[in-house]
Every structure is written in structure tokens, then in C-alpha cells.
Tab-separated table of C-alpha atoms (C1' of nucleotides) in Angstrom:
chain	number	residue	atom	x	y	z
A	1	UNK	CA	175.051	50.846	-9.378
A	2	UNK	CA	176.125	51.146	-12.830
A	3	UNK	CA	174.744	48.254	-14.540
A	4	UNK	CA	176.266	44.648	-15.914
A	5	UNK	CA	176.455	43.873	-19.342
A	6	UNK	CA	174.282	40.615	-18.515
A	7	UNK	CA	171.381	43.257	-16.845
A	8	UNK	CA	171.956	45.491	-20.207
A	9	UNK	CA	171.123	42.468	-22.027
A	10	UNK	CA	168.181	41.759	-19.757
A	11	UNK	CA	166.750	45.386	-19.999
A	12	UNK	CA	166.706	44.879	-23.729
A	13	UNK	CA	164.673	41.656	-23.205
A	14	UNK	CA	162.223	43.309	-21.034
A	15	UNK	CA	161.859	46.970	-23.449
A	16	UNK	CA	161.457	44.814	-26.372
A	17	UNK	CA	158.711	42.984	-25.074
A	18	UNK	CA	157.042	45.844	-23.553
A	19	UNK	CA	157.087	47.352	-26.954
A	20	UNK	CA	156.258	44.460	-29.097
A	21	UNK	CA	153.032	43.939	-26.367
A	22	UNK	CA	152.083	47.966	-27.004
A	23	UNK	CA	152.233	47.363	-30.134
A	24	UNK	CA	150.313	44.078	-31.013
A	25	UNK	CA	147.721	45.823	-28.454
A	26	UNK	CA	147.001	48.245	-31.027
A	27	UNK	CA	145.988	46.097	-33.371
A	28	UNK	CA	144.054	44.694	-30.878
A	29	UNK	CA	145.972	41.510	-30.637
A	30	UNK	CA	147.649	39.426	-27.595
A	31	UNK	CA	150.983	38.041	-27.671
A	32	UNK	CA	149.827	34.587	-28.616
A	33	UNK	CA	147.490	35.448	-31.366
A	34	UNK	CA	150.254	37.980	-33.130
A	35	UNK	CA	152.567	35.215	-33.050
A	36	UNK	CA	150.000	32.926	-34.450
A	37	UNK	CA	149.079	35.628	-37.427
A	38	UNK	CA	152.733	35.642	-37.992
A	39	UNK	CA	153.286	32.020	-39.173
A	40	UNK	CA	150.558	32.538	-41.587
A	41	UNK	CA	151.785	35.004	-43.311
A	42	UNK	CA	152.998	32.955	-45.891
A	43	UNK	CA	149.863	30.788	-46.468
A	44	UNK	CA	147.045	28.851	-44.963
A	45	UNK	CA	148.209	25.893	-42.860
A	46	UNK	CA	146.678	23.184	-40.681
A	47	UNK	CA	146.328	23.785	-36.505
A	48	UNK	CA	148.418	21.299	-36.193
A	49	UNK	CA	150.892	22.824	-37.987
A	50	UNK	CA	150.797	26.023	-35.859
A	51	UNK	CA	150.549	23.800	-32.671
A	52	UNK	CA	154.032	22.794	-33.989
A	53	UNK	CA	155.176	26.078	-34.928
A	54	UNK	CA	154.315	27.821	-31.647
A	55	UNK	CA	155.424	25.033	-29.311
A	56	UNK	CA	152.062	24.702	-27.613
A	57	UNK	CA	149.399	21.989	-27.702
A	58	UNK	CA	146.587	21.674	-30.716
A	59	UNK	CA	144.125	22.306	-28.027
A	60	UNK	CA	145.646	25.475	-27.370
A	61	UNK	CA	145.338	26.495	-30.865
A	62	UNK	CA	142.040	25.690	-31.556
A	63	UNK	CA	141.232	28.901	-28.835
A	64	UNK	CA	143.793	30.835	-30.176
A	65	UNK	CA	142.008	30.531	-33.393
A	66	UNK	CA	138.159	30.686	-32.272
A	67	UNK	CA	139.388	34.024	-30.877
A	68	UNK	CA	141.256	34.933	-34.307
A	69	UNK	CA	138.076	34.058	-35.809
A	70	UNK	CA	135.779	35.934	-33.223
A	71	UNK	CA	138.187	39.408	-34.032
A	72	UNK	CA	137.604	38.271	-38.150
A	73	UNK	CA	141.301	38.255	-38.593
A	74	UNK	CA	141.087	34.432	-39.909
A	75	UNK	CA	139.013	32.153	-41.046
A	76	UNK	CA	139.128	28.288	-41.065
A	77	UNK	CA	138.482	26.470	-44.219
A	78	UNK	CA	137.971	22.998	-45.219
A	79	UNK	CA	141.550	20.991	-45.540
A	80	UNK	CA	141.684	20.576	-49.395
A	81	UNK	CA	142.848	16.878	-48.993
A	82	UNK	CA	141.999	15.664	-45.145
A	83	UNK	CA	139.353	15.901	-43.841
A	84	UNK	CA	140.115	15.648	-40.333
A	85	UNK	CA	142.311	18.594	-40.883
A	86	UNK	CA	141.462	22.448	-41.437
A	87	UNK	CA	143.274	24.965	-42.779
A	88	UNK	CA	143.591	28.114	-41.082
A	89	UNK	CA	143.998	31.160	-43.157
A	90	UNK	CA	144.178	35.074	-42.843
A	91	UNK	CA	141.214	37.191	-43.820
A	92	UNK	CA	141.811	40.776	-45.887
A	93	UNK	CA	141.740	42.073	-41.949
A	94	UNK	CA	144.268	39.341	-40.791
A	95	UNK	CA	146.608	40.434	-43.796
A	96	UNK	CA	146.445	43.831	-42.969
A	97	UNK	CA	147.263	43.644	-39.797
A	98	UNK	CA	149.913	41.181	-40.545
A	99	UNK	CA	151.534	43.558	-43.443
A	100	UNK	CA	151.865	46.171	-40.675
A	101	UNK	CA	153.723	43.290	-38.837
A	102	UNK	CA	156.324	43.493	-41.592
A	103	UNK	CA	156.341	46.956	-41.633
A	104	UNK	CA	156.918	47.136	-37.995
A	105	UNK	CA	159.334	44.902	-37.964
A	106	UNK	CA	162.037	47.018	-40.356
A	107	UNK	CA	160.755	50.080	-38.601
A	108	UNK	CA	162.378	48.367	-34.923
A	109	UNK	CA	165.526	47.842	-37.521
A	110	UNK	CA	165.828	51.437	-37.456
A	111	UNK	CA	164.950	51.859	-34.168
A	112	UNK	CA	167.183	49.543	-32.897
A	113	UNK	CA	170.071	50.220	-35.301
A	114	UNK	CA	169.258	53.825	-36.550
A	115	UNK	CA	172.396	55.495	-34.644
A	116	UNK	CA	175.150	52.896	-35.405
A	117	UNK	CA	177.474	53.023	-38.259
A	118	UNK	CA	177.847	50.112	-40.829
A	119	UNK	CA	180.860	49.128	-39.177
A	120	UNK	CA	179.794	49.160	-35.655
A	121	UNK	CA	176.676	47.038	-36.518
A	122	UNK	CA	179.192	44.798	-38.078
A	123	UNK	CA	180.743	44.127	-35.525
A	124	UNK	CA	177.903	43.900	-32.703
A	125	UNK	CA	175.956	41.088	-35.138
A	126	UNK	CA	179.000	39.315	-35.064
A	127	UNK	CA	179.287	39.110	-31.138
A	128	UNK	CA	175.433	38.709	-31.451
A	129	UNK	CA	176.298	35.339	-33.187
A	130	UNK	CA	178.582	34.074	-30.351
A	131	UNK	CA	176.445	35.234	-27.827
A	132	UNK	CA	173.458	33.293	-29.729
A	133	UNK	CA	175.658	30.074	-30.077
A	134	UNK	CA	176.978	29.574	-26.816
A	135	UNK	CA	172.993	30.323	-25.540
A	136	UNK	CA	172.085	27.679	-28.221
A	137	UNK	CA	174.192	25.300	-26.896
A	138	UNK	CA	173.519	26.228	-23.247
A	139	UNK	CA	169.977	25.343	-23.950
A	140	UNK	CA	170.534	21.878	-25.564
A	141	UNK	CA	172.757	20.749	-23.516
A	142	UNK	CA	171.119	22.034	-20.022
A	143	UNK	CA	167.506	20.960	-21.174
A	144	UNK	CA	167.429	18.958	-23.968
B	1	UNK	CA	167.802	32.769	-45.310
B	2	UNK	CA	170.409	34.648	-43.518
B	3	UNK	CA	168.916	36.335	-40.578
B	4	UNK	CA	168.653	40.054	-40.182
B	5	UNK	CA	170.246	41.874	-37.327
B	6	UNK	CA	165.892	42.427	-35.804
B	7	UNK	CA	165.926	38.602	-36.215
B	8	UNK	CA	169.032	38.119	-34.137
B	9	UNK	CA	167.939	40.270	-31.625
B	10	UNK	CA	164.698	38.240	-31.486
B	11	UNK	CA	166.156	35.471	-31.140
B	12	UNK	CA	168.060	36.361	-28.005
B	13	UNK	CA	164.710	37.548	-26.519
B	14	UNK	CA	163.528	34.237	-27.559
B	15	UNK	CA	166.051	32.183	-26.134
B	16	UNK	CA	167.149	34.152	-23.369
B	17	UNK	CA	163.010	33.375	-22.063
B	18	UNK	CA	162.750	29.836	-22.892
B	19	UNK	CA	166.215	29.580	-20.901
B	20	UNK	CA	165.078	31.294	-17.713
B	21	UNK	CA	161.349	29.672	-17.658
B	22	UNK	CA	163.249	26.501	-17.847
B	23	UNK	CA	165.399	27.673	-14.842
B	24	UNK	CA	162.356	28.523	-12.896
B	25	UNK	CA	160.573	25.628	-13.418
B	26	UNK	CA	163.349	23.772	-11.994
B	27	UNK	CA	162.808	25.828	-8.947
B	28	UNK	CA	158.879	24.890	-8.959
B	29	UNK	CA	158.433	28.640	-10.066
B	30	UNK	CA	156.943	30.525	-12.557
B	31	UNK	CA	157.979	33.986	-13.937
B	32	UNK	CA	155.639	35.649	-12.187
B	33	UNK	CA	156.738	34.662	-8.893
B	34	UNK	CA	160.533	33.965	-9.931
B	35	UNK	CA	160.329	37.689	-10.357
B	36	UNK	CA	158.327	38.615	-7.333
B	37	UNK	CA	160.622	36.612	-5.368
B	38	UNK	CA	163.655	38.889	-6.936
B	39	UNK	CA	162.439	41.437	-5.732
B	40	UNK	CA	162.298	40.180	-2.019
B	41	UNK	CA	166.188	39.572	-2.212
B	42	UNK	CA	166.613	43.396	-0.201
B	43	UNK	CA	164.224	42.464	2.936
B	44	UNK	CA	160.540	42.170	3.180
B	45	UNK	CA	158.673	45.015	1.540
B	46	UNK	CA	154.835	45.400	1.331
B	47	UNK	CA	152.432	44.316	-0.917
B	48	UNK	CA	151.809	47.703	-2.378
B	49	UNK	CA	155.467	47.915	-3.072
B	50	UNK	CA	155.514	44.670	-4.748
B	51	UNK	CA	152.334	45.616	-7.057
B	52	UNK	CA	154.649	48.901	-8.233
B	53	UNK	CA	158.153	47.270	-8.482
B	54	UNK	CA	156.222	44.420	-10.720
B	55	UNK	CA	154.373	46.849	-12.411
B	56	UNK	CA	150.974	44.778	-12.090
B	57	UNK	CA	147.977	45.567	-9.643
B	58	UNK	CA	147.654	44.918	-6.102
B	59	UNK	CA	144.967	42.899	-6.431
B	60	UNK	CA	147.042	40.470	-8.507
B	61	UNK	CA	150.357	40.417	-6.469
B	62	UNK	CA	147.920	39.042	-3.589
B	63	UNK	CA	146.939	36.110	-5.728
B	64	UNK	CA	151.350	35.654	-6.660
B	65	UNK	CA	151.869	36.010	-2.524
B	66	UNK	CA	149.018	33.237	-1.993
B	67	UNK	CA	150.936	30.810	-4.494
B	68	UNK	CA	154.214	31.611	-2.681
B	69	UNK	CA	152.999	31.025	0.649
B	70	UNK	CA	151.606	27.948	-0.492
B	71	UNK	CA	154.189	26.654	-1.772
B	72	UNK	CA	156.397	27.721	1.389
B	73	UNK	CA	158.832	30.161	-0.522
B	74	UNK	CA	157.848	33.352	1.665
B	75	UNK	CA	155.797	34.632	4.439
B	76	UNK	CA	153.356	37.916	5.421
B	77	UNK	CA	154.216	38.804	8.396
B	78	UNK	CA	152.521	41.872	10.429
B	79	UNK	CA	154.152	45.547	9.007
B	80	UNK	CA	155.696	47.268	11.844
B	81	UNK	CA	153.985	50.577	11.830
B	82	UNK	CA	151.212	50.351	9.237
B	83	UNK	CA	148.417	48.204	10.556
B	84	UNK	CA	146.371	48.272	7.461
B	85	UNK	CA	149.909	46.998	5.233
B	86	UNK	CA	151.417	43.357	5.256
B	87	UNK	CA	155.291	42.119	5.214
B	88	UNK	CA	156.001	39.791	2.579
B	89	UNK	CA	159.195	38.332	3.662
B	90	UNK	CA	161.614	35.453	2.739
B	91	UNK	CA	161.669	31.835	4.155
B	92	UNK	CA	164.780	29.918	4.600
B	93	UNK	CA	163.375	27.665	1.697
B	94	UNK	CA	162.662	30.945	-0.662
B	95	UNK	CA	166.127	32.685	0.487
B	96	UNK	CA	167.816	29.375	-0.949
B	97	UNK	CA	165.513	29.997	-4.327
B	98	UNK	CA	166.808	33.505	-4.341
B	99	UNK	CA	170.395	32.732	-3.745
B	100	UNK	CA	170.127	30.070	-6.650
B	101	UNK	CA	168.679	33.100	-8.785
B	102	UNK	CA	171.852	35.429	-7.936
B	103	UNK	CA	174.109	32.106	-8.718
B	104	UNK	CA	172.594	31.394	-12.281
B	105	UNK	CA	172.885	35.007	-13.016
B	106	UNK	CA	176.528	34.859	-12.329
B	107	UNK	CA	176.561	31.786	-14.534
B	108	UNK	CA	174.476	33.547	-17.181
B	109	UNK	CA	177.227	35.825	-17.553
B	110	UNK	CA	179.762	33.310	-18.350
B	111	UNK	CA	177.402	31.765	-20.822
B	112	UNK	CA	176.522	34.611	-22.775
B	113	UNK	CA	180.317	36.618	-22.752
B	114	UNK	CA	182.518	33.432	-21.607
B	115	UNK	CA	184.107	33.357	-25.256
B	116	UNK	CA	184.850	36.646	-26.109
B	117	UNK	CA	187.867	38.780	-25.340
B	118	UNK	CA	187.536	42.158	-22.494
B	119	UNK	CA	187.706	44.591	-25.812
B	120	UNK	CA	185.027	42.398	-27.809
B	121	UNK	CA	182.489	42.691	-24.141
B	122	UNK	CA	182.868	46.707	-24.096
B	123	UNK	CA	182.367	47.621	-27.700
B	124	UNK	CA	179.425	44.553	-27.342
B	125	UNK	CA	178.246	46.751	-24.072
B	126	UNK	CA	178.463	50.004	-25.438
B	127	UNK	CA	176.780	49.395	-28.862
B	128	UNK	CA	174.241	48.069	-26.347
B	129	UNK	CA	174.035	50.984	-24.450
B	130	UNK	CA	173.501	53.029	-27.571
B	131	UNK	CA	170.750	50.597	-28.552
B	132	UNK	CA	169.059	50.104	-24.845
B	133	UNK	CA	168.630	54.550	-25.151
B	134	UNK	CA	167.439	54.358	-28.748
B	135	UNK	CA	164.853	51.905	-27.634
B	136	UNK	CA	163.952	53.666	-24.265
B	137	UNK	CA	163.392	56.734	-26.235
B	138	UNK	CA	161.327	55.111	-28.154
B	139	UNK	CA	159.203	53.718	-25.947
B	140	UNK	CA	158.466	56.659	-23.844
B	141	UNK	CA	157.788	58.349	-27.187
B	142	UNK	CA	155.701	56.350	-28.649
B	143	UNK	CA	153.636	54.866	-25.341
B	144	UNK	CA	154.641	57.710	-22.729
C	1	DT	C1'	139.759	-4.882	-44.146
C	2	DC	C1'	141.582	-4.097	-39.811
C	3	DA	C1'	144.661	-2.116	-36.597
C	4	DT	C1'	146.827	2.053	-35.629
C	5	DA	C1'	147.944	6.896	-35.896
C	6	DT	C1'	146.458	11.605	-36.464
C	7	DT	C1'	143.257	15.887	-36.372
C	8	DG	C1'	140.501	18.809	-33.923
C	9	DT	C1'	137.630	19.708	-29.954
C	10	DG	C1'	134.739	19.027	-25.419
C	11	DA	C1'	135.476	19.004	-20.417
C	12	DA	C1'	137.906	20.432	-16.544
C	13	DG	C1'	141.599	22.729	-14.263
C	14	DT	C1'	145.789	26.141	-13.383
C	15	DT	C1'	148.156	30.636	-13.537
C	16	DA	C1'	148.478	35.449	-14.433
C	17	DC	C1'	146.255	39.081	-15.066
C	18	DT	C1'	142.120	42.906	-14.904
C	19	DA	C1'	138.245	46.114	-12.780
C	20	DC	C1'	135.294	47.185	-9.204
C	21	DA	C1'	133.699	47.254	-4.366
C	22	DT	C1'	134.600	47.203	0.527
C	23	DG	C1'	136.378	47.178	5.259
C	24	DA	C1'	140.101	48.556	8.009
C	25	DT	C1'	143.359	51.856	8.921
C	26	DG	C1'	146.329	56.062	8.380
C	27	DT	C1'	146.583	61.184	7.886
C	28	DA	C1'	145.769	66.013	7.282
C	29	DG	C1'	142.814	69.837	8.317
C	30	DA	C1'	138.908	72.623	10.604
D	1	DT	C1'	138.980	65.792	18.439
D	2	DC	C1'	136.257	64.785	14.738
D	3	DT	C1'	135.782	64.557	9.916
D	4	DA	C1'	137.143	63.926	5.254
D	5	DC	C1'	139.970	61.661	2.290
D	6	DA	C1'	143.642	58.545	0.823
D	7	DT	C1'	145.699	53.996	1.083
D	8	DC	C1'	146.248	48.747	1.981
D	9	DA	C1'	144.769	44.317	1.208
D	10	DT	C1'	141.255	41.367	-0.399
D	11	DG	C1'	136.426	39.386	-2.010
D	12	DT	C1'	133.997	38.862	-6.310
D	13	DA	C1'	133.790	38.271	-11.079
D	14	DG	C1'	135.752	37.915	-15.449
D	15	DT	C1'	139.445	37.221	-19.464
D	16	DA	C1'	143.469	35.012	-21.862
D	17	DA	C1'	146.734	31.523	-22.330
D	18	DC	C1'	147.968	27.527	-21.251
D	19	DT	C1'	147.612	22.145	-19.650
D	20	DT	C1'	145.837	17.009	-19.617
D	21	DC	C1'	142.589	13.631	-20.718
D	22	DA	C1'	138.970	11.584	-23.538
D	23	DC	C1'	136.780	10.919	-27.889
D	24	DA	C1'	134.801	10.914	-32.588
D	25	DA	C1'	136.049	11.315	-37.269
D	26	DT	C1'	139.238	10.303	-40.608
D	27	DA	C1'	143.623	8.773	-42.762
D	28	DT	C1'	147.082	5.144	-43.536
D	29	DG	C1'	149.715	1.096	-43.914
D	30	DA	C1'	149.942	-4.112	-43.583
DNA sequence: TCATATTGTGAAGTTACTACATGATGTAGA
DNA sequence: TCTACATCATGTAGTAACTTCACAATATGA
């Protein structure tokens, strides 16, 4: 059976994940913790800020970040101005790994896009952006 | 920012997940078994076949079969030849989850290609195609 | 100051996974 | 036919990612 284009786009869900797990593995990092070293890239911020950020509850992330903190890729640090808060931030470990994280990320570019000419890529980011829309709008409307 | 083409792509893994948990849970299913039950569509297969076609162990598709027949969505019935093997099989309830799944996959097709023209869908499908062997290559490379 | 909201975490529970061990059964060979 | 070996499902035990509920400490606004 030659395949649809909605199982194509399926089968590039379910590679993409597959790699993206392989590779967080090798850092020795789940799913859920990459994603969490990935919003602090760009500074130290509070758990409930990541709670927000990752769509799951604070209680959540305060496992998510004893195990962060277990592996010594972060460290949590007194909230400069509340003190109910703390800030979360990424240790010289926690930077490296998430600098490879960048790096990875324009090396799938070229996986990804590597073959396809400037105009072709043109022109499949613009579908991409219908295709995204109408999903977008799917999603609100269906679930809120 | 403008997003990159990675970050488009991303996003459509993103959304393309939160869209079909969403669908499942309307079902009272999770992935796990959402997919298990998939694979049931064809006829009842055995436990061992499930643990291969899902990729996970056997140990753990007997916990996903326990939920299931909980939850009155399939059955394990005795295998015809092989004493030592079990039947997972369909109910009426979990054949109306299935048919649902076949439905909304129809539907997904509409959503994600309903607004663009037949031309726009192949050159959409065959950049795909390009990308989907790019990636499998890579994958096999890089993780055998 | 006093009521109310917010932050993080303990306690308890669910689901999806894993590895390892074992009993029951199938199968191929001497 | 008996014996070795492989295979199927599952018990036991453990991990990770989640949830809800309760609560103590702290912030905030009237």
C-alpha cells in the first residue's frame, strides 16, 4: 500500500521523535528534562515559570528538577526578590549540554533540508504554514 | 522572531500530539493503548506480536492488555494452535473505538490538506518524501 | 493589619515503561 | 520417544513522568 500523505506526515512525527529521544538519551537526559533544560537556556527562571512553560503542574517540576539537580545539570538558587520562589538555573554541565541542543538543532536543519533546493524549501515552508494554521485552528476550536 | 523551517516542523510534531492525545482522551484512551488498539484493527493477533508491532516489551504490552480489558475495549481469548500464546481480540465496544480512529484519520486529512490545491498536496508530498528518506537514513545511520 | 493569592513541596496514586525470573508449552534432534 | 532449547505470558521489583490534594511560608492589596 503506497502510503497517504496524512501517514507521510505521521511517519515524520514518529522518526523525529525517535531521533530527538536517541539523542537527548545521550546526554543522558529524558524527554521531559531536555525540554525543561531548553527553556532555560536563556536564563534562570522560577518553577513556576517552567510549570507554565511546559504545560504541566509545579509539582511536576519540582521532580523534574530534583532529578536535574541529582544529574548536576542545574542548580536551584535563592529567588533574588521572593522568597517563596526559587530560581532554577543551568550549571557549566547543564549549559553544555544545552549548547549541544543548539547545535543539534541546525544540524536536523540539514538533515531535514540538506537535499532540497532554495526554491523547493520555499515552497514546502509555505504549505507548512497552511498546514500549521488550519491545525491551529483545528485545535482551538475542537478543544479550547 | 520568525520561525525557522526545524521550528515549523516542530511545531507540527507538537501540535499534531497534543491534537491526537486530546482525541484519545475523548475515547477514555491513552496513546499507549490508542495505538495498541490500532493495531488490533486486522483481527486478533498475539501478545508477542503486539510487543514487536509496538516496539515495547512483552512484559509491558501485558500491563496495556490488562488496562484494555478493564476498561472493556478488547478481549484474550484462547490462541487456536499455540497453547502457551493468547488472542487479544476486539470487543464490539473497542471495534467502535477503532472505527472512530479510521474516521478521525479521514478527517485529519481534510484538516491538514483541506485548503490547498491537488498540485500544492504532491509537491507538499514529495518534498516530504525526500525529507521522510533523508531522515530515515539518518536514523539508521546514526542509531542502527 | 488582615484577608487572599501564590510558591514550592509532602503524600498518595496512575500509567507506561524496564529487567529479571519462572512455569507452561512448542519444536527440533539424537 | 526423550531431551535440549526456544518461546509465550506473567509475577516481582523498580524508574520516570505525570496527577490531585493539602499545607506552610511568603507576598500583596485593601
Amino acid at each position: 500500500m503506497t502510503p497517504t500523505a496524512v501517514d507521510q506526515v505521521l511517519e515524520l512525527v514518529s522518526l523525529l521523535q525517535r531521533d530527538m529521544a536517541l539523542s537527548f538519551e545521550r546526554d543522558g537526559l529524558t524527554e521531559a528534562r531536555a525540554h525543561l533544560l531548553w527553556v532555560l537556556r536563556d536564563g534562570p527562571v522560577t518553577q513556576r515559570h517552567l510549570a507554565d512553560a511546559l504545560g504541566v503542574t509545579p509539582r511536576n517540576i519540582t521532580g523534574l528538577v530534583d532529578g536535574l539537580v541529582d544529574s548536576g545539570h542545574v542548580v536551584r538558587r535563592r529567588h533574588p526578590t521572593d522568597r517563596r520562589a526559587t530560581h532554577v538555573d543551568l550549571t557549566p554541565e547543564g549549559r553544555r549540554v544545552t549548547d549541544a541542543m543548539v547545535e543539534g538543532y541546525a544540524d536536523m536543519h540539514d538533515v531535514l533540508f540538506g537535499g532540497l533546493s532554495a526554491r523547493q524549501l520555499a515552497a514546502f515552508r509555505r504549505t507548512l504554514d497552511s498546514v500549521l494554521g488550519r491545525l491551529r485552528v483545528r485545535l482551538e476550536e475542537e478543544w479550547g
